PDB file of C-alpha atoms in Angstrom:
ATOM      1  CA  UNK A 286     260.187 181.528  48.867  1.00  0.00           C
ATOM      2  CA  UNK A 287     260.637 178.273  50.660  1.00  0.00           C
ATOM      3  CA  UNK A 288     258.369 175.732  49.358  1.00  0.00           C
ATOM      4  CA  UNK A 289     258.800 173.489  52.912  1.00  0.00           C
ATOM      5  CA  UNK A 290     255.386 174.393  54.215  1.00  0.00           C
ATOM      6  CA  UNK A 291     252.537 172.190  54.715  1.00  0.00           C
ATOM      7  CA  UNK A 292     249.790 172.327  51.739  1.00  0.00           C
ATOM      8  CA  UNK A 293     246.073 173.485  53.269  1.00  0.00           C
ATOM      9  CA  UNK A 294     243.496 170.992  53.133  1.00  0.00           C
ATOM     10  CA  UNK A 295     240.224 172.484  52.854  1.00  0.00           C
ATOM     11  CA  UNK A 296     238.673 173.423  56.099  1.00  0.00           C
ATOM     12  CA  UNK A 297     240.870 171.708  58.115  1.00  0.00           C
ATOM     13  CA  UNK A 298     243.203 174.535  59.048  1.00  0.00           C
ATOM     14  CA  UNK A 299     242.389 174.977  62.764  1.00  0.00           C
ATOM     15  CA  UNK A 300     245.421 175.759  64.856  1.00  0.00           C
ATOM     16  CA  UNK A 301     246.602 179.413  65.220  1.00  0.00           C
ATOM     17  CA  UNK A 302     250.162 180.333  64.465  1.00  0.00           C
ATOM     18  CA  UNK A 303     252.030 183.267  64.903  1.00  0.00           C
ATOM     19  CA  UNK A 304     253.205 185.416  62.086  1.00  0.00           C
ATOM     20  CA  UNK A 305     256.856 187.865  62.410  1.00  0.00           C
ATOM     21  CA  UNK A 306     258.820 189.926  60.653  1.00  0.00           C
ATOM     22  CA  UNK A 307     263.001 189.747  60.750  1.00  0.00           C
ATOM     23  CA  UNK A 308     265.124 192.613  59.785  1.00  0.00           C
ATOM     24  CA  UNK A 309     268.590 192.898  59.826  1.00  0.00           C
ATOM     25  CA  UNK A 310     270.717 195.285  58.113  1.00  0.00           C
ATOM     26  CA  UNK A 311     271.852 195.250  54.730  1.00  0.00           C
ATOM     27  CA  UNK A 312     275.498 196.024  53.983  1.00  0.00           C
ATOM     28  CA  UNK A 313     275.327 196.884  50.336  1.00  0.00           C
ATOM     29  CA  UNK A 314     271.888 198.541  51.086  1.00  0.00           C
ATOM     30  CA  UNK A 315     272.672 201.095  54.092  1.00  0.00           C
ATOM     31  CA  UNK A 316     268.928 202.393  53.770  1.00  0.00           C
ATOM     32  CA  UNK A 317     267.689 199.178  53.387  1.00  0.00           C
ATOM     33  CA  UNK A 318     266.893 196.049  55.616  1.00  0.00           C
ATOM     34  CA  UNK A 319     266.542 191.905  54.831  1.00  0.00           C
ATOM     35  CA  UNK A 320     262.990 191.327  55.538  1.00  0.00           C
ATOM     36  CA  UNK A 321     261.987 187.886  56.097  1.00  0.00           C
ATOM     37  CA  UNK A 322     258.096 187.300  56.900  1.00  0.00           C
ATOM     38  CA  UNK A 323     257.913 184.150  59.225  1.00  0.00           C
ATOM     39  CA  UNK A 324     255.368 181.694  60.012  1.00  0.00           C
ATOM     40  CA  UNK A 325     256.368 180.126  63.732  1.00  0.00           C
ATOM     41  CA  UNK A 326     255.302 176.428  63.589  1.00  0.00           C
ATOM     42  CA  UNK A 327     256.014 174.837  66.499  1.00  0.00           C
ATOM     43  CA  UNK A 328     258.488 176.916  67.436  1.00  0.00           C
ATOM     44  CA  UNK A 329     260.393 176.538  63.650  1.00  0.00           C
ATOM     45  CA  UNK A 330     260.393 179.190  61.446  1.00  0.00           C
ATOM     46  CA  UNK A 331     259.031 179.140  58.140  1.00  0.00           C
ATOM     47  CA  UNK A 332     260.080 181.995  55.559  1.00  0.00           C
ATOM     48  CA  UNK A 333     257.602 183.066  53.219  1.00  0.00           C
ATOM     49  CA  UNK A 334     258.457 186.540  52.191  1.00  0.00           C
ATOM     50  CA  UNK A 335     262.439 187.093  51.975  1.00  0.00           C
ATOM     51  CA  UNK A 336     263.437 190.842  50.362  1.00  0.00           C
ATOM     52  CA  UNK A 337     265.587 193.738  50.778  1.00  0.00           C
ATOM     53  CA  UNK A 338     263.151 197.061  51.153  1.00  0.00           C
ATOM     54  CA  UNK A 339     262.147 199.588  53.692  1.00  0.00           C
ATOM     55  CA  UNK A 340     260.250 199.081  56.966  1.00  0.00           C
ATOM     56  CA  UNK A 341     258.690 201.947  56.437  1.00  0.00           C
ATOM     57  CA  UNK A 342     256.533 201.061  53.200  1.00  0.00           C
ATOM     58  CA  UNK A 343     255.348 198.210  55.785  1.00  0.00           C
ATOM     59  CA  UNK A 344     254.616 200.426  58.446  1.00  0.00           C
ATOM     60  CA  UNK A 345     253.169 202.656  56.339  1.00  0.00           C
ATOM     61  CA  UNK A 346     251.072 199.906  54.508  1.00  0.00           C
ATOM     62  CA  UNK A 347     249.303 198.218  57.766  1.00  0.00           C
ATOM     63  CA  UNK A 348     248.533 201.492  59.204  1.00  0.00           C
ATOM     64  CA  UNK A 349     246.241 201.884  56.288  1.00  0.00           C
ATOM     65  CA  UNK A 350     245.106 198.973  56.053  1.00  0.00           C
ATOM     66  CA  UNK A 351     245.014 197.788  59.491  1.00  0.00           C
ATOM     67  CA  UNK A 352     241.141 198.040  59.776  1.00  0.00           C
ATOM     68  CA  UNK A 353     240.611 196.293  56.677  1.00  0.00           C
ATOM     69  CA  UNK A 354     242.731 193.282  57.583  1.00  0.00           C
ATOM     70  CA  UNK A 355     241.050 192.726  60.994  1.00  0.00           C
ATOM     71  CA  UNK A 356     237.685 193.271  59.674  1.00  0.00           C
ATOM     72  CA  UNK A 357     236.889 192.699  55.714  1.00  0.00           C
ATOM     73  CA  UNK A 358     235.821 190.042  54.639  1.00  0.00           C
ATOM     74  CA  UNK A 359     236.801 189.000  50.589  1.00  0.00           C
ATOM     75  CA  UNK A 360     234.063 190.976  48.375  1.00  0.00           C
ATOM     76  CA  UNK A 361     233.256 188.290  46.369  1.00  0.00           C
ATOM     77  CA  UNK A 362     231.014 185.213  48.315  1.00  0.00           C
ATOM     78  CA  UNK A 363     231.244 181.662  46.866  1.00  0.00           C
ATOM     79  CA  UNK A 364     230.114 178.872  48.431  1.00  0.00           C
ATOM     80  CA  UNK A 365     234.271 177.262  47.988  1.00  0.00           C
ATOM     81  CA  UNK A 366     235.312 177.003  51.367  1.00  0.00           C
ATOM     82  CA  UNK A 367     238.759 177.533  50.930  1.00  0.00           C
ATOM     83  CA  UNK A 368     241.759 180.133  51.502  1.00  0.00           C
ATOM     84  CA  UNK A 369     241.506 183.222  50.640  1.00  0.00           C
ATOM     85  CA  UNK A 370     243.983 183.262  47.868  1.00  0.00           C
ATOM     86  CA  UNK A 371     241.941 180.274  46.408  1.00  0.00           C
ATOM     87  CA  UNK A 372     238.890 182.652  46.493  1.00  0.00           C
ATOM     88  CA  UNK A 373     241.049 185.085  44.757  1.00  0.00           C
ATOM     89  CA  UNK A 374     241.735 182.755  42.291  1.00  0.00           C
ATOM     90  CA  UNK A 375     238.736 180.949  41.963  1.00  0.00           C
ATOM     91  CA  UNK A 376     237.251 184.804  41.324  1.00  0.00           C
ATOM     92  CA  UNK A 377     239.259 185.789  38.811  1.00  0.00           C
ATOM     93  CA  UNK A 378     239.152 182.717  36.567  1.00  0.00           C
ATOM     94  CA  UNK A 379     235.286 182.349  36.892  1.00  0.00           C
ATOM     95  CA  UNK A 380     234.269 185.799  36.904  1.00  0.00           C
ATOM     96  CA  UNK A 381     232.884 187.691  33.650  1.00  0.00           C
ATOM     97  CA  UNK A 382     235.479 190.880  33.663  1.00  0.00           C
ATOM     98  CA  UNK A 383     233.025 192.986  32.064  1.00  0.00           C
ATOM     99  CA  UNK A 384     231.697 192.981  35.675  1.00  0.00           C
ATOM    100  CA  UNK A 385     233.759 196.608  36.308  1.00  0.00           C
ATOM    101  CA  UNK A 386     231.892 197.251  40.105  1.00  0.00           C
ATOM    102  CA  UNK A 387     233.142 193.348  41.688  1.00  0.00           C
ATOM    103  CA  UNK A 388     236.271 193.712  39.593  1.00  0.00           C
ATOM    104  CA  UNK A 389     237.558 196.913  41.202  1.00  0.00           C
ATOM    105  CA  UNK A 390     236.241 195.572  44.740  1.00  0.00           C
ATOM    106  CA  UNK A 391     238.105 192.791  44.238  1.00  0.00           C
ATOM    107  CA  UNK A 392     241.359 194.789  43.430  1.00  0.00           C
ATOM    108  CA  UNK A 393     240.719 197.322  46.158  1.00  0.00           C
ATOM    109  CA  UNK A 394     240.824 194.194  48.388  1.00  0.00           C
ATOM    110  CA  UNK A 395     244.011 192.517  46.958  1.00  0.00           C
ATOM    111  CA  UNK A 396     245.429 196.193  47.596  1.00  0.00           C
ATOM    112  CA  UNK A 397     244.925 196.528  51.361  1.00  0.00           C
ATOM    113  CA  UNK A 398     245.062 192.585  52.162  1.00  0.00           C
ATOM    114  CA  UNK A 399     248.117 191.338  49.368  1.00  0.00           C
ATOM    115  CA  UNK A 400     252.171 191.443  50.972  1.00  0.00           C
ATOM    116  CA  UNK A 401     252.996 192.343  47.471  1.00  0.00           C
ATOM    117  CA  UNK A 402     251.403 195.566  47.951  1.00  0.00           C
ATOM    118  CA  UNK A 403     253.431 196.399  51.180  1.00  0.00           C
ATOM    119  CA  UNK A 404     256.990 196.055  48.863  1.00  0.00           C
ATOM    120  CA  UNK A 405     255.922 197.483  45.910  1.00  0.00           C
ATOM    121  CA  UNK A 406     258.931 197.157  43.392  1.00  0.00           C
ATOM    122  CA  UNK A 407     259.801 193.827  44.768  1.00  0.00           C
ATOM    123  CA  UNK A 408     259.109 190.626  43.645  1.00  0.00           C
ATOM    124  CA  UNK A 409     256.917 189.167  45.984  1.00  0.00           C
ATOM    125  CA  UNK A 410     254.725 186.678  45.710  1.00  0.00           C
ATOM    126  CA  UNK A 411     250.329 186.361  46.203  1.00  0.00           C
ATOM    127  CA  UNK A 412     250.513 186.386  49.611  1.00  0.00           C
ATOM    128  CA  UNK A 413     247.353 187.306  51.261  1.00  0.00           C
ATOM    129  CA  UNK A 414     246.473 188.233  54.822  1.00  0.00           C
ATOM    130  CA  UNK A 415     243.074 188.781  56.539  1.00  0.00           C
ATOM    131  CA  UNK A 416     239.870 187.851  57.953  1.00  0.00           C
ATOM    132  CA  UNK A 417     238.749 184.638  56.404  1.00  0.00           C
ATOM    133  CA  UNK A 418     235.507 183.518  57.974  1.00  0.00           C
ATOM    134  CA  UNK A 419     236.022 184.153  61.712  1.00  0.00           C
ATOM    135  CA  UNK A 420     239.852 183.383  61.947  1.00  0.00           C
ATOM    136  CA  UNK A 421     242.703 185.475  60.508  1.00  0.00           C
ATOM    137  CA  UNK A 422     244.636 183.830  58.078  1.00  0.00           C
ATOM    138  CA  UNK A 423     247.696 184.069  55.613  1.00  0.00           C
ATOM    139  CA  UNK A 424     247.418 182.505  52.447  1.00  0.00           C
ATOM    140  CA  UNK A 425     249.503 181.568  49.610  1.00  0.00           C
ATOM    141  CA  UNK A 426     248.585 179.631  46.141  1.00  0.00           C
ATOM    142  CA  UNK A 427     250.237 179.268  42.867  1.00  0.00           C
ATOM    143  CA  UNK A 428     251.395 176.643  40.437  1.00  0.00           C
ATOM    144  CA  UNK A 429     253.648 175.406  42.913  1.00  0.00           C
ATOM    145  CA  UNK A 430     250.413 174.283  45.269  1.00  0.00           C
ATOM    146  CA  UNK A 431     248.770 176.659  48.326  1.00  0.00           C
ATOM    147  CA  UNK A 432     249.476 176.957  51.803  1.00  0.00           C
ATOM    148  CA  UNK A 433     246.901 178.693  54.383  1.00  0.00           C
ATOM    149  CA  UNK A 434     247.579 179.344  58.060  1.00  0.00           C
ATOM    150  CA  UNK A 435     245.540 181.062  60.770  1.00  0.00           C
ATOM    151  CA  UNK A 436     247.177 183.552  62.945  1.00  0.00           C
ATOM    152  CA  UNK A 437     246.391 186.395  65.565  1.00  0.00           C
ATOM    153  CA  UNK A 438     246.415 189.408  63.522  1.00  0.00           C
ATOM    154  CA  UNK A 439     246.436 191.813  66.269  1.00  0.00           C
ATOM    155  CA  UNK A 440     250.195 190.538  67.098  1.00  0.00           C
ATOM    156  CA  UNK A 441     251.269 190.768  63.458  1.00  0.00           C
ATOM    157  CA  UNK A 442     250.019 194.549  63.286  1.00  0.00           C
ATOM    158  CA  UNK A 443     251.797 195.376  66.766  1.00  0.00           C
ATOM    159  CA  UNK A 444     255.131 194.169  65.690  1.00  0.00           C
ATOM    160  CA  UNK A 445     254.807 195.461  62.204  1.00  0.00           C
ATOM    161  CA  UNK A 446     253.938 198.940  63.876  1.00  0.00           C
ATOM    162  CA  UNK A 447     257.358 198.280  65.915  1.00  0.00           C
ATOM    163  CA  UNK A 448     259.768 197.696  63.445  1.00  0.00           C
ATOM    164  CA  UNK A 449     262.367 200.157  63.001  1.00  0.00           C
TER     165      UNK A 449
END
């Protein structure tokens, strides 16, 4: 993962960016494609996702989760108003995990809303898209920093839907 992109200050995250998805063939994997998820930022693109896998696990992922991403919000309200994958994290290393009903709500949501879950057997990293407040966003944080960006999720599910 490229570590180029600009770190999120909180709340201030206001312009809309689009997100994409590259293939190209793979040589060495003939039923298999480079997939690079791309933030355009003023017309440069930014990698964030880079792996060798199957459209079809993405396809197959957003169509089930389509609804979700456009329309859940995170389970879990704070009054943090950050990314979501700061929410994430802010949940899971302030919440009591005896709490079985929020813990499982939160999973279900990291399920249908995290990229990992759209390559599974791939290491990829907490990447997290969906409805964050009344914006879309993708959002990325580990020990490295975060990163947050809004998007139009309606254009990312299209040309998800027409990869081939």
């Amino acid at each position: 993962m490229q570590s180029n992109l600009r770190e999120y200050d909180l709340g201030q995250v206001n312009e809309m960016y689009k997100i994409k998805i590259n293939t190209r063939a793979s040589i060495q994997w003939p039923l298999l494609k480079f997939i690079e998820w791309v933030i355009v930022d003023n017309h440069q693109e930014k990698i964030i996702v880079s792996i060798v896998g199957d459209t079809n696990e993405i396809k197959e992922w957003i169509h089930t989760n389509q609804e979700k991403i456009l329309n859940e919000q995170l389970p879990f309200n704070t009054k943090l108003q950050g990314s979501i994958a700061e929410t994430i994290d802010f949940f899971y290393k302030n919440i009591n995990l005896n709490e079985d009903k929020l813990v499982d709500a939160m999973f279900e949501y990291r399920l249908s809303h995290g990229i990992r879950f759209a390559h599974r057997g791939t290491d990829t990293p907490q990447i997290y898209i969906g409805k964050n407040n009344n914006y879309h966003e993708v959002s990325c944080l580990n020990e490295k920093g975060g990163w947050s960006y809004n998007f139009n999720a309606n254009d990312l599910i299209e040309s998800i839907l027409d990869l081939e």
